[in-house]
Structures are given as structure tokens and as C-alpha cells.
Coordinates of C-alpha atoms in Angstrom, one line a residue:
M1 CA 189.9 72.2 136.5
T2 CA 189.4 70.1 138.5
S3 CA 187.3 66.4 137.0
W4 CA 184.1 66.7 139.3
R5 CA 183.8 70.7 137.7
R6 CA 184.2 69.1 134.0
L7 CA 181.8 66.3 134.6
T8 CA 179.2 69.5 136.0
I9 CA 179.6 71.6 133.1
C10 CA 178.7 68.6 130.9
V11 CA 175.8 67.9 132.2
V12 CA 174.9 71.3 132.3
C13 CA 175.7 71.5 128.8
L14 CA 173.5 68.6 128.3
R15 CA 171.3 70.1 129.7
A16 CA 171.7 73.0 127.7
G17 CA 171.2 71.4 124.4
A18 CA 167.8 69.6 125.8
L19 CA 166.0 72.5 126.4
A20 CA 167.1 74.1 123.2
A21 CA 165.2 71.1 122.0
Q22 CA 162.2 71.9 123.4
T23 CA 161.9 75.9 122.3
P24 CA 160.6 77.1 118.8
A25 CA 163.9 77.6 117.2
R26 CA 165.7 80.8 116.9
P27 CA 163.4 83.1 119.4
N28 CA 164.4 86.9 119.9
I29 CA 165.3 87.7 123.5
L30 CA 165.0 90.9 124.7
W31 CA 167.1 91.8 128.4
I32 CA 165.6 95.1 129.7
S33 CA 168.0 96.1 132.9
T34 CA 167.7 98.8 135.7
E35 CA 170.7 100.0 138.0
D36 CA 171.1 99.2 141.5
L37 CA 167.5 98.0 142.5
S38 CA 166.8 95.0 145.3
L39 CA 162.5 94.2 145.3
R40 CA 161.6 97.6 145.6
V41 CA 158.9 96.8 143.1
G42 CA 154.9 96.2 143.6
A43 CA 155.1 92.2 142.5
Y44 CA 157.2 91.5 145.3
G45 CA 155.1 93.1 147.8
D46 CA 156.2 96.5 147.8
R47 CA 153.3 98.6 149.0
V48 CA 155.3 102.1 147.9
A49 CA 156.8 100.9 144.9
R50 CA 153.9 102.3 141.6
T51 CA 155.0 99.7 139.0
P52 CA 152.0 98.9 137.1
N53 CA 154.7 97.7 133.9
L54 CA 156.8 96.1 135.5
D55 CA 153.5 94.0 138.2
R56 CA 151.8 92.9 135.2
F57 CA 155.4 91.5 133.7
A58 CA 155.1 89.0 137.0
R59 CA 151.4 88.0 136.2
E60 CA 152.6 86.9 132.6
G61 CA 156.3 85.6 133.7
L62 CA 158.2 83.6 136.3
R63 CA 159.1 86.0 139.1
F64 CA 162.7 84.6 140.4
T65 CA 162.5 84.9 144.5
R66 CA 166.4 84.5 145.3
A67 CA 167.8 86.2 142.8
F68 CA 171.8 87.6 143.3
T69 CA 174.2 88.7 141.5
T70 CA 177.9 88.6 142.1
A71 CA 179.3 91.5 143.5
P72 CA 177.9 94.6 145.0
V73 CA 177.9 96.9 142.3
C74 CA 178.4 97.8 139.1
A75 CA 181.3 97.2 136.7
P76 CA 182.1 93.9 138.5
S77 CA 178.9 92.3 138.6
R78 CA 178.9 93.3 134.3
A79 CA 181.7 91.7 134.0
A80 CA 180.5 88.4 135.4
I81 CA 176.9 88.9 133.6
I82 CA 177.8 89.4 130.2
T83 CA 181.0 86.5 130.4
G84 CA 179.1 83.7 132.3
M85 CA 182.4 83.9 134.7
Y86 CA 182.7 85.4 138.2
Q87 CA 184.6 88.6 137.9
N88 CA 187.2 87.6 140.6
A89 CA 187.6 84.3 138.3
I90 CA 189.2 86.4 135.7
G91 CA 191.0 89.5 136.9
A92 CA 187.5 91.5 136.8
Q93 CA 186.7 92.1 140.5
H94 CA 188.2 95.8 140.9
M95 CA 185.4 98.4 140.4
R96 CA 186.4 100.4 137.4
T97 CA 189.5 99.0 136.0
G98 CA 189.6 101.5 133.4
E99 CA 189.8 104.7 135.4
N100 CA 192.0 106.3 138.0
T101 CA 191.2 108.9 140.2
I102 CA 193.5 109.1 142.6
E103 CA 196.9 109.2 141.8
D104 CA 198.9 106.4 142.9
L105 CA 196.6 103.8 142.8
P106 CA 197.4 101.4 139.9
G107 CA 196.2 101.5 136.2
P108 CA 193.7 102.5 134.7
Y109 CA 194.1 99.5 132.9
E110 CA 191.5 96.8 131.3
A111 CA 190.8 93.5 132.6
V112 CA 192.2 90.3 130.5
P113 CA 190.9 87.6 130.8
P114 CA 192.2 84.0 130.0
F115 CA 191.7 84.0 126.1
Y116 CA 189.0 81.7 126.0
V117 CA 186.6 84.0 127.1
K118 CA 184.0 85.6 125.7
A119 CA 181.1 88.1 126.3
F120 CA 178.6 85.7 126.0
P121 CA 176.3 87.9 122.9
E122 CA 179.5 86.7 120.2
Y123 CA 178.2 83.5 120.8
L124 CA 174.7 84.7 119.3
R125 CA 176.0 87.4 117.0
A126 CA 178.0 83.7 115.7
A127 CA 175.0 82.0 115.3
G128 CA 172.9 84.4 113.5
Y129 CA 171.8 86.7 116.1
Y130 CA 171.5 90.5 115.8
T131 CA 173.1 91.5 118.8
T132 CA 172.5 95.1 119.8
N133 CA 173.6 96.9 123.7
N134 CA 171.7 100.3 124.3
V135 CA 174.1 101.6 125.5
K136 CA 176.0 100.4 129.3
T137 CA 178.5 97.9 129.0
D138 CA 181.5 98.4 131.9
Y139 CA 182.3 94.8 131.2
Q140 CA 186.1 95.6 132.3
F141 CA 187.9 95.0 129.6
G142 CA 186.7 97.9 126.7
T143 CA 183.5 97.1 124.6
P144 CA 185.1 94.9 121.5
F145 CA 184.0 95.3 118.5
T146 CA 183.1 92.1 118.0
I147 CA 180.0 91.5 120.9
W148 CA 177.8 93.8 119.3
D149 CA 176.2 94.7 116.0
D150 CA 174.9 98.1 117.8
V151 CA 176.3 99.3 120.9
S152 CA 175.1 102.9 120.8
D153 CA 171.8 105.3 122.2
K154 CA 170.3 104.3 118.4
A155 CA 171.0 100.3 119.2
H156 CA 167.5 99.2 118.8
W157 CA 165.8 95.3 117.1
R158 CA 164.2 97.5 114.9
N159 CA 167.1 98.0 113.5
R160 CA 168.7 94.8 111.7
P161 CA 168.3 95.0 108.1
D162 CA 166.2 92.0 107.5
K163 CA 163.8 91.7 110.1
R164 CA 163.4 88.0 109.2
Q165 CA 166.8 87.9 111.4
P166 CA 166.4 86.4 114.9
F167 CA 167.8 89.0 117.9
F168 CA 169.5 89.7 120.7
S169 CA 169.0 93.8 122.2
V170 CA 169.7 95.1 125.5
F171 CA 168.2 98.1 126.7
N172 CA 170.2 99.1 130.4
L173 CA 167.8 101.8 131.9
M174 CA 169.3 104.5 134.4
T175 CA 166.7 105.5 136.1
T176 CA 167.1 104.0 139.0
H177 CA 170.9 104.9 139.4
E178 CA 172.2 105.9 142.3
S179 CA 173.5 109.3 141.4
M180 CA 169.4 110.0 140.3
V181 CA 169.3 110.8 144.1
F182 CA 172.2 113.0 144.8
P183 CA 171.2 116.8 145.9
A184 CA 173.3 118.0 142.0
V185 CA 171.2 115.7 140.0
L186 CA 167.6 116.7 141.9
R187 CA 168.4 120.3 142.1
G188 CA 165.6 120.8 144.9
R189 CA 163.0 118.5 142.9
R190 CA 160.1 117.5 145.7
P191 CA 159.1 114.0 145.6
V192 CA 155.8 113.0 144.7
T193 CA 156.0 109.9 146.4
D194 CA 154.9 110.9 150.2
P195 CA 157.8 110.2 152.6
S196 CA 155.7 109.3 155.6
Q197 CA 154.8 106.5 153.4
V198 CA 158.1 105.4 153.2
Q199 CA 159.9 102.0 155.3
V200 CA 163.1 103.2 156.7
P201 CA 165.8 99.8 157.0
P202 CA 166.6 99.8 160.5
Y203 CA 170.5 100.0 159.9
Y204 CA 169.0 104.0 158.8
P205 CA 168.3 107.0 160.8
D206 CA 164.1 107.4 160.4
T207 CA 164.9 111.0 160.1
P208 CA 163.4 113.6 157.5
K209 CA 166.3 113.4 155.3
V210 CA 166.8 109.8 154.8
R211 CA 162.7 109.6 154.3
E212 CA 162.3 112.0 152.0
A213 CA 165.8 110.7 149.6
L214 CA 163.5 107.1 150.2
A215 CA 160.7 108.8 148.6
Q216 CA 162.6 110.6 145.7
W217 CA 164.0 106.9 145.0
Y218 CA 160.5 105.8 144.8
D219 CA 159.8 108.3 142.6
N220 CA 162.8 107.3 140.3
I221 CA 161.7 104.1 140.2
A222 CA 157.9 104.6 139.0
A223 CA 159.3 106.6 135.9
M224 CA 161.7 103.2 135.4
D225 CA 158.4 101.5 135.5
T226 CA 156.7 103.5 132.3
Q227 CA 160.8 103.9 130.5
V228 CA 159.8 99.8 131.0
G229 CA 156.3 100.1 130.1
A230 CA 157.5 101.7 126.6
L231 CA 159.9 99.4 125.6
L232 CA 156.8 96.2 126.1
R233 CA 154.6 98.0 124.0
Q234 CA 157.2 98.5 120.9
L235 CA 157.7 94.9 120.9
E236 CA 153.3 94.7 120.6
E237 CA 154.2 97.4 117.9
D238 CA 156.0 95.5 115.7
G239 CA 154.3 92.2 116.0
L240 CA 157.3 90.8 118.1
A241 CA 155.1 90.1 121.2
D242 CA 154.2 86.3 120.8
N243 CA 158.3 85.3 120.0
T244 CA 160.6 87.4 122.0
I245 CA 161.5 86.1 125.7
V246 CA 161.6 89.2 127.7
F247 CA 164.0 89.6 130.7
F248 CA 164.6 91.8 133.3
W249 CA 166.6 92.4 136.3
S250 CA 168.6 94.8 138.1
D251 CA 172.7 94.6 137.8
H252 CA 172.8 94.4 142.3
G253 CA 170.7 95.4 144.8
D254 CA 170.0 98.9 146.3
G255 CA 171.3 101.9 145.3
L256 CA 171.8 103.4 148.3
P257 CA 174.8 102.9 151.8
R258 CA 174.6 100.1 153.2
A259 CA 173.6 98.4 149.8
K260 CA 175.9 98.8 146.8
R261 CA 178.8 97.8 147.7
S262 CA 177.6 95.6 150.8
L263 CA 177.2 91.9 150.8
Y264 CA 174.4 92.1 152.8
D265 CA 171.6 91.1 150.5
S266 CA 170.6 95.1 150.3
G267 CA 173.5 94.5 147.8
L268 CA 173.0 91.6 146.5
R269 CA 169.8 90.2 146.5
S270 CA 168.1 91.5 142.6
I271 CA 165.3 91.9 140.9
L272 CA 165.1 88.3 138.3
M273 CA 161.4 88.4 136.2
V274 CA 161.3 86.2 133.0
R275 CA 158.3 86.9 130.2
W276 CA 158.0 84.3 128.0
P277 CA 155.2 84.1 125.5
K278 CA 152.3 80.8 125.3
P279 CA 153.1 80.6 121.2
L280 CA 156.1 79.9 122.3
H281 CA 155.8 76.4 124.9
P282 CA 156.6 78.6 128.2
P283 CA 158.0 75.9 130.5
F284 CA 156.1 77.5 133.2
A285 CA 152.6 79.6 133.8
P286 CA 152.1 82.9 133.9
G287 CA 152.3 84.1 136.7
A288 CA 154.1 81.8 138.3
V289 CA 157.0 81.7 141.5
S290 CA 160.6 80.6 141.7
D291 CA 162.3 80.2 145.8
R292 CA 164.9 78.4 143.9
L293 CA 168.9 80.2 144.4
V294 CA 169.2 82.3 141.4
S295 CA 172.8 83.7 140.8
F296 CA 173.1 85.7 137.8
I297 CA 176.5 83.9 136.4
D298 CA 173.8 82.0 135.3
L299 CA 172.1 84.8 133.0
A300 CA 174.8 83.8 130.1
P301 CA 174.1 80.0 130.1
T302 CA 170.6 80.4 129.9
V303 CA 170.4 83.4 127.0
L304 CA 172.6 80.2 125.3
A305 CA 170.5 77.1 126.2
L306 CA 167.1 79.5 124.3
A307 CA 169.1 80.3 121.2
G308 CA 170.0 77.1 120.7
V309 CA 173.7 77.9 120.7
P310 CA 175.9 75.4 123.2
V311 CA 177.2 76.4 125.9
P312 CA 180.8 76.6 126.2
A313 CA 182.5 74.6 128.9
H314 CA 184.7 77.2 130.8
M315 CA 181.1 78.7 132.0
Q316 CA 180.2 78.6 135.1
G317 CA 176.5 78.7 135.7
G318 CA 173.8 77.3 134.6
V319 CA 170.6 76.4 132.7
L320 CA 168.1 78.6 135.0
F321 CA 164.7 76.8 133.1
G322 CA 163.0 74.2 131.7
L323 CA 163.6 70.6 131.0
G324 CA 166.9 71.8 130.2
A325 CA 167.5 73.4 134.3
A326 CA 170.3 72.6 136.2
P327 CA 169.7 71.9 139.6
A328 CA 169.2 74.2 141.9
P329 CA 172.7 75.5 143.7
R330 CA 172.9 74.9 147.3
Y331 CA 175.0 78.2 147.3
V332 CA 175.6 81.7 145.8
F333 CA 178.6 83.2 146.3
A334 CA 180.1 86.8 145.5
A335 CA 182.7 88.8 146.1
R336 CA 183.7 92.4 147.0
D337 CA 187.4 94.2 146.3
R338 CA 188.5 97.5 145.4
M339 CA 185.6 100.2 145.7
D340 CA 186.3 102.9 143.1
V341 CA 189.6 104.3 145.8
E342 CA 189.1 102.2 148.3
Y343 CA 190.8 98.8 149.1
D344 CA 188.5 95.9 150.6
M345 CA 188.2 92.0 150.0
M346 CA 185.6 90.1 150.9
R347 CA 183.7 87.2 150.1
S348 CA 179.9 85.9 151.2
A349 CA 178.6 82.5 150.5
R350 CA 174.2 82.4 150.4
D351 CA 171.9 79.4 151.1
A352 CA 168.4 78.9 151.5
R353 CA 168.1 80.2 154.2
Y354 CA 171.8 81.6 156.2
L355 CA 174.4 84.6 154.8
Y356 CA 177.7 83.9 155.1
I357 CA 181.0 87.1 154.5
R358 CA 184.2 86.3 155.7
N359 CA 185.8 90.1 156.0
F360 CA 189.9 89.7 154.6
Q361 CA 190.9 92.8 156.5
P362 CA 188.5 93.1 159.7
E363 CA 190.8 95.9 160.6
L364 CA 189.3 98.3 158.3
P365 CA 186.0 99.9 159.0
Y366 CA 182.8 98.8 157.2
V367 CA 182.8 102.7 155.5
G368 CA 185.6 103.8 153.5
F369 CA 186.6 106.0 151.4
I370 CA 184.5 106.3 148.9
P371 CA 184.1 109.9 147.6
F372 CA 181.1 109.4 144.7
R373 CA 178.8 107.6 147.3
N374 CA 179.3 110.4 149.8
Q375 CA 177.5 112.4 147.8
S376 CA 174.7 110.9 149.1
P377 CA 172.1 111.9 151.3
I378 CA 171.7 109.4 153.3
M379 CA 175.5 108.5 153.4
Q380 CA 175.8 112.8 154.4
E381 CA 172.7 112.8 157.0
L382 CA 174.7 109.1 158.8
L383 CA 178.1 111.3 158.8
R384 CA 176.7 113.6 160.2
M385 CA 174.8 112.2 163.0
H386 CA 178.2 110.1 163.7
A387 CA 179.8 112.7 164.1
E388 CA 177.2 114.4 167.0
G389 CA 177.2 111.3 168.9
T390 CA 173.4 110.4 167.7
L391 CA 174.3 107.7 165.8
A392 CA 172.6 105.3 167.7
G393 CA 171.3 101.2 167.4
P394 CA 171.2 98.8 164.4
A395 CA 172.4 101.8 162.7
A396 CA 175.8 102.8 164.5
L397 CA 177.2 99.6 163.6
W398 CA 177.7 100.1 160.0
L399 CA 179.9 102.9 160.9
R400 CA 182.8 100.8 163.4
N401 CA 185.8 101.5 162.9
S402 CA 186.5 97.3 162.8
R403 CA 184.5 94.4 162.1
P404 CA 184.7 90.9 162.5
P405 CA 186.1 88.3 160.7
E406 CA 183.7 86.5 159.9
E407 CA 179.4 87.6 159.9
L408 CA 177.0 84.8 159.6
Y409 CA 173.4 85.8 159.4
D410 CA 169.4 84.5 159.9
A411 CA 168.4 85.9 156.7
E412 CA 164.9 84.4 157.2
A413 CA 164.5 85.9 160.8
D414 CA 166.6 88.8 160.1
P415 CA 166.0 89.5 156.5
H416 CA 167.7 93.5 156.9
Q417 CA 171.2 91.4 158.7
I418 CA 172.0 92.8 162.0
R419 CA 171.9 90.6 164.2
D420 CA 175.2 88.2 163.5
L421 CA 176.1 85.1 165.5
S422 CA 178.8 84.2 163.9
R423 CA 179.9 83.7 167.6
D424 CA 176.5 81.6 168.8
P425 CA 177.7 78.6 169.3
A426 CA 174.5 77.2 168.2
H427 CA 175.2 78.2 164.8
R428 CA 179.2 76.1 165.2
A429 CA 178.1 74.2 162.4
T430 CA 176.3 76.6 160.0
L431 CA 179.5 79.0 160.1
A432 CA 182.0 76.6 159.7
R433 CA 180.0 74.8 156.8
M434 CA 179.5 77.8 155.5
R435 CA 183.3 78.6 155.7
D436 CA 184.1 75.4 154.2
A437 CA 182.2 76.7 151.1
V438 CA 183.6 79.6 150.2
T439 CA 186.9 78.2 151.1
H440 CA 186.2 75.5 148.1
W441 CA 184.4 78.3 145.6
M442 CA 187.5 80.3 146.1
R443 CA 189.6 77.5 145.7
L444 CA 188.1 76.3 142.3
I445 CA 187.7 79.5 140.5
D446 CA 191.5 80.6 141.2
D447 CA 190.2 84.3 143.3
Q448 CA 191.6 86.1 141.5
G449 CA 191.0 88.9 144.9
L450 CA 194.1 87.1 146.5
V451 CA 197.2 88.5 143.9
N452 CA 197.8 92.0 144.7
E453 CA 196.4 94.3 142.5
P454 CA 199.5 95.6 140.8
E455 CA 201.1 91.8 140.0
M456 CA 198.4 91.1 139.1
I457 CA 198.3 93.9 136.2
Q458 CA 201.6 92.8 135.7
R459 CA 200.7 89.8 134.6
M460 CA 198.2 91.0 132.5
W461 CA 199.8 94.0 130.7
P462 CA 203.6 94.0 131.2
G463 CA 205.8 96.1 132.0
G464 CA 202.8 97.8 132.7
A465 CA 201.7 98.7 128.6
Q466 CA 199.1 97.3 127.2
P467 CA 199.5 94.8 125.2
A468 CA 198.0 95.0 120.8
T469 CA 196.0 92.3 118.9
A470 CA 198.2 91.9 115.8
A471 CA 196.8 93.1 112.2
P472 CA 194.5 89.8 110.9
F473 CA 195.4 87.8 107.9
I474 CA 193.4 87.5 104.9
L475 CA 194.1 84.6 102.4
V476 CA 192.4 82.7 100.4
R477 CA 191.9 79.0 100.3
G478 CA 194.3 76.7 98.4
S479 CA 196.2 80.1 97.4
Q480 CA 199.6 80.9 97.6
N481 CA 199.4 83.1 100.1
W482 CA 197.5 80.5 102.3
E483 CA 200.2 78.3 102.4
H484 CA 203.1 81.1 102.8
P485 CA 200.9 83.6 105.0
T486 CA 201.0 87.1 104.2
R487 CA 199.7 90.0 104.6
D488 CA 199.3 91.5 101.1
T489 CA 196.8 94.0 99.2
A490 CA 196.4 92.6 96.5
L491 CA 195.2 88.9 95.6
T492 CA 194.2 86.9 92.1
F493 CA 192.9 83.2 93.0
S494 CA 190.7 80.8 90.5
R495 CA 187.2 80.5 91.3
P496 CA 185.3 78.6 93.4
A497 CA 187.5 80.0 96.3
E498 CA 186.7 80.6 100.1
V499 CA 188.4 83.6 101.5
E500 CA 189.8 82.2 105.4
I501 CA 191.0 85.2 108.3
Y502 CA 193.6 84.2 111.2
D503 CA 194.6 86.2 114.0
P504 CA 198.1 85.0 115.3
T505 CA 196.4 86.5 118.9
Q506 CA 196.0 83.7 121.3
G507 CA 192.0 84.4 121.7
A508 CA 191.5 87.5 119.1
S509 CA 188.7 88.0 117.7
I510 CA 187.8 88.8 114.7
A511 CA 185.5 90.9 112.3
Y512 CA 185.5 91.9 108.7
T513 CA 183.7 93.9 105.7
T514 CA 183.1 94.2 102.0
D515 CA 181.9 97.6 102.6
S516 CA 184.1 100.3 101.1
G517 CA 184.7 104.2 103.3
P518 CA 185.1 105.1 106.5
S519 CA 181.4 103.8 108.5
P520 CA 181.1 100.2 107.5
R521 CA 178.6 97.4 109.0
W522 CA 181.5 94.9 110.5
K523 CA 180.1 91.3 110.5
L524 CA 181.5 88.9 113.3
Y525 CA 184.1 86.8 111.3
A526 CA 182.6 82.7 112.8
G527 CA 183.9 80.7 109.6
P528 CA 185.5 80.7 105.8
F529 CA 182.8 82.4 103.4
R530 CA 182.8 82.1 99.5
L531 CA 184.7 84.2 97.4
D532 CA 183.0 84.2 93.4
G533 CA 184.4 87.4 92.0
P534 CA 186.1 90.8 92.9
L535 CA 186.1 92.2 96.4
T536 CA 187.8 93.7 98.5
V537 CA 187.8 92.4 102.6
R538 CA 188.8 94.8 106.1
A539 CA 189.4 92.9 108.7
K540 CA 190.6 93.5 111.8
A541 CA 190.9 91.8 115.2
I542 CA 190.8 92.1 119.7
R543 CA 191.9 89.8 122.5
Y544 CA 189.9 90.9 125.6
G545 CA 191.6 93.7 127.3
Y546 CA 194.2 94.0 124.3
K547 CA 194.4 97.0 121.9
P548 CA 192.4 96.6 119.0
S549 CA 194.7 95.5 116.0
P550 CA 195.7 97.5 112.8
E551 CA 193.3 97.0 109.9
T552 CA 194.1 94.6 107.0
R553 CA 192.8 95.2 103.6
T554 CA 193.3 93.1 100.5
V555 CA 191.7 93.5 97.3
L556 CA 190.9 90.2 95.9
V557 CA 190.5 89.6 91.7
P558 CA 189.5 86.8 90.1
A559 CA 192.5 85.6 87.7
G560 CA 190.3 83.8 84.9
P561 CA 186.7 82.1 84.7
P562 CA 184.8 79.8 86.9
N563 CA 187.2 76.8 86.7
R564 CA 184.0 73.6 85.5

């Protein structure tokens, strides 16, 4: 890591501490995430959207207008969001590493991040938060059991055993997912939104089929807004609205062709709004709007800072708001790599005005073979018209058989990015500046997209086999097994004593329980705990991307009365 990078991280950590000092201790934090949605909300100026709950949310909170994800598809994007690390810095850049739908593709495999990388809710859990996720994960490295107190379709802050315990709860709404406008899902349902009222982007043909698909899209957005309203009402019913900071975001841009899986604003620009109740002394006024550049790599350090948890030095984002806010970046960066079965490699930089895209394989077409996307009615319309020779204008650009090595767009003058300026002499300096920014970023993060995927898998899973986490040791401090560790099934100890749990796998996280039975409540091991009487301790461990360890179980029995 460069000295410049270390300095930057230290400044972020100090600012995170400053923000934590100004935030009331341990606020509740609620994340509501939706799928595949760019700025199609009334609060962002969309006149077709029916989103009264989100519009009210924006009036009560802070709305970011230039928020971008690090990938234009869910799993790589979510890997970055949950770790605070760029997906192409931790080997999680290829879409759905755990799937292998076409014979001869490498894998399936789980990405193995560096040993020091954790999902940020694990840090919250270690600090005493009750963490829940309902229900999507999609992190590329499995779902380690140490991250969440509950990850299920029943997960809810209402289920925490101690209602005084602060919570971090995530609800992932699938209603706006790309697949929800596929004909097989709609089954002939007609749209409520008037197709004549939708705005057709210039990169689509303006046909009845395209308009109907967009109208269906708006219907799903309206349904999602209703779900958001229900969650916010539950907070109010529980008397928690005044001490819960709420985030609303989407994992990337629109789940539509030439948006999802693309590095244009339509694929990367996302909704991000935050509601901070007045009793928690928000650092912004209700209805505030921020035009600063935001990368979703910033979400993890921001939440940790709000909770008063130190931001780990390896995280690659900064805190977003309050006195502890990091300076706004000049650029936000993104990456596209293998999408399902289609190999590709693209990198981008976005500043306040321009978008730069580097195509590492310009000989490839924009539209490759992605069977899942082919179910989209808009995709089918594009392919039909292209085959007929009737596709023209900007809509035809995306169906070309090759691409320029670089693309440059003025996102202010050309918000849909259809006029490439990369060969315009008047923009030569901008092109060079943004090219250098992408090159510097790739070097800084040690971009794993430059490694052939089978070679990367071999490094993560030697011989193609998933490595396994070693079983933990349950130790009594000061005892014989503490000096010479063994995995004993029974131990005697002299009171008072402390239990320590150790795992020899570098980077492993440990969970333990003192419950019996097949469905115990597993706690995150965050340090030794006191042992006063007879106890059965069970422990298991996992290194992200590894197989979980076998369970270790030890019965602890006092040798006599407590020492005085």
C-alpha cells in the first residue's frame, strides 16, 4: 500500500471518529434496498413515477443526485457494498461466481477475499448491534454465518431478544428486479401506467412493445414504493422512528437493456437517500440535496462511523456526511467483467461532468450472449428490429459488432451518453486526464480483472478444491490446554476463569453458543468471556470463501469452589 493511500485512510478514520463523537450513541440503522433502479422516482424529477412514500422520504431527509455503484450488476456491486472494498480488488468482479450454467466455464467457486476483509455488519455485531438481513445476500463469497444474527425471509429488528439492543437491519426488495417485467412473470398482465406517458430513452426504438415494457416497469416501482411505506410505518408503530437512521438505495441502475451490465449512467447511477431524525441531530436540513460525487464503496465506512465503530484501514471508501465527512472525490470508478456466461472487461471513471469508459476487448460487440437478459421484452424488440434492418439512430449504436477502445461522454450535455467524444480533438486533454485516472485506480487497488479467471481461481482454490476452515480450539485461560492447545471434549477449571476461542485459519471469523439442541443462537466471538460455573461451549469458524469448520464442543466443569 502506498504512503499516499495510508495517509488517506488515516484521515478517513479520524473523520469517522469525529462523526461518531457527534452522533448519539448507538443509533439504530435501517437499510432499505431495491433492485435494478436508477432515478425513476418522483423526488428525482420523474413525472411518471408514482412514489409518494419515497417522495416524502426525500422531503424528510438528504437526497444524493450523483451516487454511483461500482458495478452495473447485483453480485459484484453487493460484494463491494458489504465489504467497503472494490469487487475487482478482492476477486469478486465476475458475475455470480457460484453459478456455472454453461459447460466449460471455470467454477463454480466462491471468491476468497484477502484474510483481513470482513463484511461490515460483522464489525457492527462485534460492537453489540443486532444485525439482520431480509433476505438477499449475493456477496460472491457465500454468506458466512458470522455476519448476521438472522438472515432469512423472517429477519426483522422486531426479533431481537433485547429490545434495548441497537440494530442494523437490511430489507432487500425484489419488486423492481429486471426479471419482473419478463413475459413469463407478467403472464399477460396489462400495465396500469399509461404507456403513452413514459419517456423512451433515445437508445431504444419508440415502439408499442418498448412503451408497454417501460409502463410495466413503472408499475413495479409503484409497488415497491408501497413496500417502503410499510417498513417506515413499522418503525413508527414500534416507536423507533426518532432514533433510527434510514438509508434507501438501489444496487445499481435500471434493470433494462443498455442499462444493467453497462457502464453508462443508466447502469451505474443510483438512488441514494438518507433520513436522519431530528432527535439525533442530523448534519443536514430536511429536504437537503447533495450534488457531491458518491460511490457506494462509501456506504460501509459511513454506517460504521454512525455506529461509533472505527473504520478499518483497508476500506477503500470514505464517510459521506457530517463533520466527519471525507472530501468529495474527483472521480468515482466502476468495473464490468464476466456477466453470467459472457466474458468482457471494461473500466470507467466518472467526474462531475464526464464519463470515460475503457474497453479492454474492443473487438467484442456490446451485446454479447447473456441468456437471462434475452428474456427482456425490450431486448427482444431490439434484436428483432436489428435482424430486420429497421433499427436506426442511437438505438442502433449498441448493436454494433465492435466498440472503440475508449469512450468519452459529456454527461451534462448528453445525459444518455450517445455522442462519443473520444476522437474529438477538443476533448483530448479530458480524455488523457480520465484515462490516467483509471490507470492509477487500477494500480492502486491491484485490479484482479487483469488476472485470467482460471488462474485467479487456482490461487483462491488450489487444485480447484475449496479450502476448509480449521476447527476452533475452546480454551480456558491459564489452564493446561491454554498452554498446550487441544480440542478437548471436557475440561475442568479453577474459578474464576475466562474462555478463549482460537482458530488457526488466518482471517477466520468465529461463532459460539452455549445453547443446546439443533437450532442454537450463535453469537459472534469478539473476545474472551467469563466462566463462573458449568458450561457447554460450542464453536465453529469460517474464513470468507472457505468451507465452514467442523463444530468444536467442550464441556467445562469447575474443579472446586471459587478461589478467594
